[in-house]
C-alpha cells in the first residue's frame, strides 16, 4: 500500500498513476510492496527532520526511513518539494522528472542500492533512469 501525505501546497496530479508506476518498478526489480508513505513538505520542515533524526544541519531533497524486511519494500519517504523544484531548475529539468527521480531514489535505497562512492552514485543514477523510463 502506498500513502501520500501533503504538508505543502504541492499535490500529485494523479496518485493512482504514481502508485501503479511504483508498484510496477518494485515488481520488475523482484521485490514486493509493503507499506510506503510519501510525505511532501517544505524545505524548512524537512530541515527540522534532518537535524532531529540525522543530526545534519543541511537542506536535502529526501530523507527516508527504511522498514524493509527481506523482499518486502516498506518505509517512510519525506520529500522537500522546494528542494526538488530548485534542483530541477538548476539541472535544467522539468519538475516532474526530478520528482520521479527523488521518489524512486528512496525505494532504490530500500532495494539495497547505495550512493556513497562515485561508482555507487553512477549505478543509483542508472537505476533511477530505469524507474523514470517506466513512468
Short mmCIF file of N, CA and C in Angstrom, two decimals:
data_model
loop_
_atom_site.label_atom_id
_atom_site.label_comp_id
_atom_site.label_asym_id
_atom_site.label_seq_id
_atom_site.Cartn_x
_atom_site.Cartn_y
_atom_site.Cartn_z
N UNK A 1 0.84 -1.18 0.00
CA UNK A 1 0.00 0.00 0.00
C UNK A 1 0.89 1.25 0.00
N UNK A 2 0.50 2.22 -0.76
CA UNK A 2 1.23 3.49 -0.81
C UNK A 2 0.30 4.61 -0.37
N UNK A 3 0.76 5.38 0.60
CA UNK A 3 0.02 6.54 1.09
C UNK A 3 0.78 7.80 0.71
N UNK A 4 0.04 8.88 0.51
CA UNK A 4 0.62 10.18 0.20
C UNK A 4 0.10 11.19 1.21
N UNK A 5 1.03 11.92 1.82
CA UNK A 5 0.68 12.95 2.79
C UNK A 5 1.24 14.27 2.26
N UNK A 6 0.43 15.32 2.34
CA UNK A 6 0.82 16.62 1.81
C UNK A 6 0.90 17.64 2.93
N UNK A 7 2.12 18.16 3.16
CA UNK A 7 2.33 19.19 4.17
C UNK A 7 2.87 20.46 3.52
N UNK A 8 2.52 20.63 2.25
CA UNK A 8 2.91 21.83 1.50
C UNK A 8 1.79 22.10 0.50
N UNK A 9 1.99 23.09 -0.35
CA UNK A 9 0.97 23.43 -1.34
C UNK A 9 0.96 22.46 -2.51
N UNK A 10 1.91 21.55 -2.56
CA UNK A 10 2.03 20.59 -3.65
C UNK A 10 1.11 19.39 -3.45
N UNK A 11 0.57 18.87 -4.57
CA UNK A 11 -0.21 17.64 -4.54
C UNK A 11 0.03 16.92 -5.87
N UNK A 12 0.26 15.61 -5.80
CA UNK A 12 0.40 14.83 -7.03
C UNK A 12 -0.85 14.98 -7.87
N UNK A 13 -0.68 15.08 -9.18
CA UNK A 13 -1.81 15.27 -10.06
C UNK A 13 -2.65 14.00 -10.23
N UNK A 14 -2.04 12.82 -10.03
CA UNK A 14 -2.77 11.57 -10.22
C UNK A 14 -2.12 10.49 -9.36
N UNK A 15 -2.56 10.37 -8.12
CA UNK A 15 -1.97 9.42 -7.19
C UNK A 15 -2.02 7.99 -7.72
N UNK A 16 -3.10 7.63 -8.40
CA UNK A 16 -3.25 6.27 -8.93
C UNK A 16 -2.12 5.97 -9.91
N UNK A 17 -1.82 6.91 -10.79
CA UNK A 17 -0.76 6.72 -11.78
C UNK A 17 0.60 6.52 -11.10
N UNK A 18 0.91 7.32 -10.07
CA UNK A 18 2.17 7.18 -9.35
C UNK A 18 2.22 5.85 -8.61
N UNK A 19 1.12 5.46 -8.01
CA UNK A 19 1.07 4.18 -7.30
C UNK A 19 1.29 3.02 -8.26
N UNK A 20 0.63 3.05 -9.40
CA UNK A 20 0.82 1.98 -10.39
C UNK A 20 2.26 1.94 -10.88
N UNK A 21 2.85 3.10 -11.09
CA UNK A 21 4.24 3.17 -11.52
C UNK A 21 5.16 2.55 -10.48
N UNK A 22 5.02 2.94 -9.22
CA UNK A 22 5.88 2.41 -8.17
C UNK A 22 5.68 0.91 -7.99
N UNK A 23 4.43 0.46 -8.04
CA UNK A 23 4.16 -0.98 -7.94
C UNK A 23 4.86 -1.74 -9.05
N UNK A 24 4.81 -1.20 -10.28
CA UNK A 24 5.45 -1.85 -11.43
C UNK A 24 6.97 -1.89 -11.24
N UNK A 25 7.56 -0.78 -10.82
CA UNK A 25 9.00 -0.74 -10.60
C UNK A 25 9.44 -1.74 -9.54
N UNK A 26 8.73 -1.77 -8.45
CA UNK A 26 9.07 -2.68 -7.37
C UNK A 26 8.97 -4.13 -7.85
N UNK A 27 7.93 -4.43 -8.59
CA UNK A 27 7.72 -5.79 -9.11
C UNK A 27 8.81 -6.18 -10.11
N UNK A 28 9.12 -5.28 -11.04
CA UNK A 28 10.14 -5.56 -12.06
C UNK A 28 11.49 -5.84 -11.42
N UNK A 29 11.78 -5.17 -10.32
CA UNK A 29 13.05 -5.37 -9.64
C UNK A 29 13.04 -6.60 -8.73
N UNK A 30 11.91 -7.33 -8.71
CA UNK A 30 11.84 -8.57 -7.96
C UNK A 30 11.50 -8.44 -6.49
N UNK A 31 10.90 -7.32 -6.14
CA UNK A 31 10.50 -7.09 -4.75
C UNK A 31 8.98 -7.05 -4.65
N UNK A 32 8.49 -7.01 -3.41
CA UNK A 32 7.06 -6.87 -3.15
C UNK A 32 6.82 -5.55 -2.43
N UNK A 33 5.66 -4.98 -2.66
CA UNK A 33 5.28 -3.74 -1.98
C UNK A 33 4.70 -4.07 -0.62
N UNK A 34 5.25 -3.43 0.40
CA UNK A 34 4.70 -3.49 1.74
C UNK A 34 3.91 -2.23 1.98
N UNK A 35 4.38 -1.41 2.91
CA UNK A 35 3.76 -0.13 3.21
C UNK A 35 4.75 1.00 2.96
N UNK A 36 4.42 1.87 2.01
CA UNK A 36 5.23 3.04 1.71
C UNK A 36 4.40 4.29 1.97
N UNK A 37 5.01 5.26 2.59
CA UNK A 37 4.36 6.55 2.78
C UNK A 37 5.28 7.63 2.25
N UNK A 38 4.76 8.43 1.32
CA UNK A 38 5.46 9.59 0.80
C UNK A 38 4.84 10.82 1.45
N UNK A 39 5.69 11.65 2.08
CA UNK A 39 5.24 12.90 2.65
C UNK A 39 5.94 14.04 1.92
N UNK A 40 5.15 14.92 1.35
CA UNK A 40 5.67 16.06 0.59
C UNK A 40 5.59 17.29 1.49
N UNK A 41 6.74 17.97 1.67
CA UNK A 41 6.80 19.08 2.62
C UNK A 41 7.73 20.18 2.12
N UNK A 42 7.88 21.20 2.93
CA UNK A 42 8.74 22.34 2.60
C UNK A 42 10.19 22.04 3.00
N UNK A 43 11.09 22.87 2.49
CA UNK A 43 12.50 22.81 2.90
C UNK A 43 12.64 22.93 4.41
N UNK A 44 11.95 23.90 4.99
CA UNK A 44 12.07 24.16 6.44
C UNK A 44 11.64 22.95 7.25
N UNK A 45 10.55 22.31 6.86
CA UNK A 45 10.07 21.14 7.60
C UNK A 45 11.02 19.96 7.46
N UNK A 46 11.55 19.75 6.26
CA UNK A 46 12.47 18.63 6.08
C UNK A 46 13.80 18.90 6.79
N UNK A 47 14.23 20.15 6.81
CA UNK A 47 15.44 20.51 7.55
C UNK A 47 15.30 20.16 9.02
N UNK A 48 14.15 20.44 9.60
CA UNK A 48 13.92 20.10 11.02
C UNK A 48 14.09 18.61 11.24
N UNK A 49 13.54 17.80 10.35
CA UNK A 49 13.68 16.34 10.47
C UNK A 49 15.12 15.90 10.28
N UNK A 50 15.82 16.54 9.35
CA UNK A 50 17.21 16.21 9.09
C UNK A 50 18.07 16.47 10.33
N UNK A 51 17.80 17.58 11.00
CA UNK A 51 18.54 17.91 12.23
C UNK A 51 18.15 16.95 13.35
N UNK A 52 16.85 16.75 13.53
CA UNK A 52 16.36 15.94 14.65
C UNK A 52 16.77 14.47 14.56
N UNK A 53 16.61 13.87 13.39
CA UNK A 53 16.83 12.43 13.26
C UNK A 53 18.20 12.04 12.75
N UNK A 54 18.83 12.90 11.95
CA UNK A 54 20.11 12.53 11.33
C UNK A 54 21.27 13.41 11.78
N UNK A 55 20.96 14.44 12.60
CA UNK A 55 21.98 15.37 13.08
C UNK A 55 22.73 16.04 11.93
N UNK A 56 21.99 16.30 10.84
CA UNK A 56 22.54 17.01 9.68
C UNK A 56 21.85 18.36 9.56
N UNK A 57 22.59 19.43 9.67
CA UNK A 57 22.02 20.78 9.57
C UNK A 57 22.17 21.30 8.14
N UNK A 58 21.58 20.55 7.20
CA UNK A 58 21.65 20.92 5.78
C UNK A 58 20.31 20.63 5.12
N UNK A 59 20.04 21.38 4.07
CA UNK A 59 18.86 21.11 3.27
C UNK A 59 19.10 19.84 2.45
N UNK A 60 18.06 19.11 2.20
CA UNK A 60 18.14 17.91 1.38
C UNK A 60 16.82 17.74 0.65
N UNK A 61 16.82 16.96 -0.40
CA UNK A 61 15.58 16.73 -1.14
C UNK A 61 14.79 15.56 -0.59
N UNK A 62 15.47 14.63 0.09
CA UNK A 62 14.79 13.43 0.57
C UNK A 62 15.43 12.90 1.84
N UNK A 63 14.59 12.43 2.72
CA UNK A 63 15.00 11.64 3.87
C UNK A 63 14.11 10.41 3.86
N UNK A 64 14.72 9.26 4.05
CA UNK A 64 13.91 8.04 4.05
C UNK A 64 14.24 7.20 5.28
N UNK A 65 13.21 6.56 5.79
CA UNK A 65 13.33 5.64 6.91
C UNK A 65 12.89 4.28 6.40
N UNK A 66 13.82 3.36 6.40
CA UNK A 66 13.66 2.04 5.78
C UNK A 66 13.11 1.03 6.77
N UNK A 67 11.96 0.45 6.44
CA UNK A 67 11.37 -0.61 7.25
C UNK A 67 11.27 -1.91 6.45
N UNK A 68 12.06 -2.00 5.39
CA UNK A 68 12.03 -3.16 4.51
C UNK A 68 12.46 -4.41 5.27
N UNK A 69 11.73 -5.49 5.04
CA UNK A 69 12.08 -6.79 5.60
C UNK A 69 12.19 -7.76 4.44
N UNK A 70 13.41 -8.27 4.23
CA UNK A 70 13.62 -9.19 3.12
C UNK A 70 13.33 -8.52 1.80
N UNK A 71 12.36 -9.09 1.09
CA UNK A 71 12.00 -8.58 -0.24
C UNK A 71 10.76 -7.69 -0.22
N UNK A 72 10.27 -7.37 0.98
CA UNK A 72 9.05 -6.55 1.10
C UNK A 72 9.46 -5.11 1.40
N UNK A 73 9.23 -4.24 0.41
CA UNK A 73 9.64 -2.84 0.48
C UNK A 73 8.65 -2.04 1.32
N UNK A 74 9.17 -1.44 2.40
CA UNK A 74 8.36 -0.60 3.27
C UNK A 74 9.22 0.54 3.79
N UNK A 75 8.59 1.70 4.01
CA UNK A 75 9.32 2.81 4.58
C UNK A 75 8.56 4.11 4.51
N UNK A 76 9.14 5.12 5.14
CA UNK A 76 8.62 6.48 5.11
C UNK A 76 9.61 7.32 4.32
N UNK A 77 9.10 7.99 3.30
CA UNK A 77 9.94 8.83 2.44
C UNK A 77 9.41 10.26 2.50
N UNK A 78 10.26 11.15 3.03
CA UNK A 78 9.88 12.55 3.12
C UNK A 78 10.63 13.32 2.04
N UNK A 79 9.90 14.14 1.29
CA UNK A 79 10.47 14.86 0.15
C UNK A 79 10.22 16.36 0.31
N UNK A 80 11.28 17.15 0.13
CA UNK A 80 11.14 18.60 0.10
C UNK A 80 10.77 19.02 -1.31
N UNK A 81 9.56 19.48 -1.47
CA UNK A 81 9.10 19.95 -2.78
C UNK A 81 9.91 21.18 -3.20
N UNK A 82 10.26 22.04 -2.25
CA UNK A 82 11.08 23.22 -2.54
C UNK A 82 12.42 22.81 -3.14
N UNK A 83 13.05 21.81 -2.52
CA UNK A 83 14.38 21.37 -2.97
C UNK A 83 14.29 20.69 -4.33
N UNK A 84 13.23 19.91 -4.56
CA UNK A 84 13.06 19.26 -5.86
C UNK A 84 12.90 20.32 -6.95
N UNK A 85 12.10 21.36 -6.67
CA UNK A 85 11.93 22.46 -7.65
C UNK A 85 13.26 23.15 -7.94
N UNK A 86 14.00 23.47 -6.88
CA UNK A 86 15.27 24.16 -7.07
C UNK A 86 16.27 23.29 -7.82
N UNK A 87 16.34 22.01 -7.47
CA UNK A 87 17.25 21.10 -8.18
C UNK A 87 16.87 20.96 -9.65
N UNK A 88 15.58 20.85 -9.91
CA UNK A 88 15.13 20.74 -11.31
C UNK A 88 15.55 21.98 -12.09
N UNK A 89 15.34 23.16 -11.51
CA UNK A 89 15.73 24.41 -12.17
C UNK A 89 17.24 24.45 -12.44
N UNK A 90 18.03 24.10 -11.42
CA UNK A 90 19.48 24.20 -11.58
C UNK A 90 20.03 23.16 -12.55
N UNK A 91 19.33 22.04 -12.70
CA UNK A 91 19.76 20.99 -13.62
C UNK A 91 19.14 21.13 -15.01
N UNK A 92 18.22 22.08 -15.15
CA UNK A 92 17.55 22.28 -16.43
C UNK A 92 16.56 21.17 -16.75
N UNK A 93 15.96 20.61 -15.71
CA UNK A 93 14.99 19.53 -15.88
C UNK A 93 13.58 20.01 -15.56
N UNK A 94 12.61 19.28 -16.06
CA UNK A 94 11.23 19.54 -15.67
C UNK A 94 11.05 19.06 -14.23
N UNK A 95 10.25 19.77 -13.47
CA UNK A 95 9.98 19.40 -12.08
C UNK A 95 9.53 17.95 -11.98
N UNK A 96 8.64 17.55 -12.86
CA UNK A 96 8.07 16.20 -12.85
C UNK A 96 9.17 15.13 -12.93
N UNK A 97 10.16 15.33 -13.78
CA UNK A 97 11.24 14.35 -13.95
C UNK A 97 12.09 14.26 -12.68
N UNK A 98 12.42 15.41 -12.10
CA UNK A 98 13.21 15.41 -10.88
C UNK A 98 12.42 14.79 -9.73
N UNK A 99 11.13 15.02 -9.69
CA UNK A 99 10.30 14.40 -8.66
C UNK A 99 10.31 12.88 -8.79
N UNK A 100 10.19 12.37 -10.02
CA UNK A 100 10.25 10.92 -10.23
C UNK A 100 11.59 10.37 -9.76
N UNK A 101 12.66 11.11 -10.04
CA UNK A 101 13.99 10.66 -9.62
C UNK A 101 14.07 10.54 -8.10
N UNK A 102 13.58 11.54 -7.41
CA UNK A 102 13.66 11.54 -5.95
C UNK A 102 12.74 10.47 -5.37
N UNK A 103 11.55 10.33 -5.93
CA UNK A 103 10.64 9.30 -5.43
C UNK A 103 11.23 7.91 -5.61
N UNK A 104 11.90 7.68 -6.73
CA UNK A 104 12.50 6.37 -6.97
C UNK A 104 13.75 6.16 -6.11
N UNK A 105 14.45 7.23 -5.81
CA UNK A 105 15.70 7.15 -5.05
C UNK A 105 15.50 6.44 -3.70
N UNK A 106 14.46 6.84 -2.98
CA UNK A 106 14.20 6.22 -1.68
C UNK A 106 13.92 4.73 -1.81
N UNK A 107 13.11 4.37 -2.79
CA UNK A 107 12.77 2.96 -2.99
C UNK A 107 14.03 2.17 -3.37
N UNK A 108 14.88 2.74 -4.20
CA UNK A 108 16.11 2.05 -4.59
C UNK A 108 17.02 1.82 -3.38
N UNK A 109 17.06 2.75 -2.45
CA UNK A 109 17.82 2.51 -1.22
C UNK A 109 17.25 1.29 -0.49
N UNK A 110 15.94 1.19 -0.45
CA UNK A 110 15.31 0.06 0.23
C UNK A 110 15.62 -1.26 -0.47
N UNK A 111 15.95 -1.19 -1.75
CA UNK A 111 16.32 -2.38 -2.52
C UNK A 111 17.80 -2.71 -2.37
N UNK A 112 18.52 -1.88 -1.64
CA UNK A 112 19.93 -2.16 -1.38
C UNK A 112 20.91 -1.32 -2.16
N UNK A 113 20.44 -0.42 -3.01
CA UNK A 113 21.36 0.44 -3.76
C UNK A 113 21.89 1.53 -2.84
N UNK A 114 23.17 1.82 -2.99
CA UNK A 114 23.84 2.85 -2.18
C UNK A 114 24.29 3.99 -3.08
N UNK A 115 24.73 5.09 -2.46
CA UNK A 115 25.20 6.23 -3.24
C UNK A 115 26.32 7.00 -2.55
N UNK A 116 27.17 6.29 -1.85
CA UNK A 116 28.28 6.95 -1.14
C UNK A 116 29.48 7.18 -2.06
N UNK A 117 29.87 6.19 -2.84
CA UNK A 117 31.01 6.33 -3.73
C UNK A 117 30.55 6.78 -5.11
N UNK A 118 31.49 7.20 -5.94
CA UNK A 118 31.14 7.62 -7.31
C UNK A 118 30.55 6.46 -8.10
N UNK A 119 31.11 5.28 -7.94
CA UNK A 119 30.59 4.09 -8.64
C UNK A 119 29.15 3.82 -8.21
N UNK A 120 28.90 3.88 -6.90
CA UNK A 120 27.55 3.67 -6.39
C UNK A 120 26.60 4.76 -6.88
N UNK A 121 27.05 6.00 -6.90
CA UNK A 121 26.21 7.10 -7.38
C UNK A 121 25.83 6.89 -8.84
N UNK A 122 26.79 6.46 -9.65
CA UNK A 122 26.51 6.22 -11.07
C UNK A 122 25.51 5.07 -11.24
N UNK A 123 25.66 4.02 -10.45
CA UNK A 123 24.72 2.90 -10.52
C UNK A 123 23.33 3.34 -10.06
N UNK A 124 23.28 4.12 -8.99
CA UNK A 124 21.99 4.63 -8.49
C UNK A 124 21.32 5.46 -9.58
N UNK A 125 22.07 6.33 -10.24
CA UNK A 125 21.51 7.17 -11.29
C UNK A 125 20.97 6.33 -12.44
N UNK A 126 21.69 5.27 -12.80
CA UNK A 126 21.22 4.36 -13.86
C UNK A 126 19.90 3.70 -13.47
N UNK A 127 19.80 3.28 -12.22
CA UNK A 127 18.59 2.63 -11.75
C UNK A 127 17.43 3.63 -11.68
N UNK A 128 17.73 4.87 -11.26
CA UNK A 128 16.70 5.91 -11.25
C UNK A 128 16.18 6.14 -12.67
N UNK A 129 17.08 6.15 -13.64
CA UNK A 129 16.68 6.34 -15.03
C UNK A 129 15.75 5.23 -15.49
N UNK A 130 16.02 4.01 -15.06
CA UNK A 130 15.12 2.88 -15.40
C UNK A 130 13.73 3.13 -14.83
N UNK A 131 13.67 3.53 -13.56
CA UNK A 131 12.38 3.84 -12.94
C UNK A 131 11.66 4.93 -13.72
N UNK A 132 12.37 6.03 -14.01
CA UNK A 132 11.75 7.17 -14.71
C UNK A 132 11.20 6.73 -16.06
N UNK A 133 11.94 5.94 -16.78
CA UNK A 133 11.50 5.48 -18.10
C UNK A 133 10.30 4.56 -18.03
N UNK A 134 10.05 3.96 -16.89
CA UNK A 134 8.87 3.11 -16.71
C UNK A 134 7.61 3.91 -16.42
N UNK A 135 7.76 5.21 -16.12
CA UNK A 135 6.59 6.05 -15.82
C UNK A 135 5.78 6.25 -17.05
#
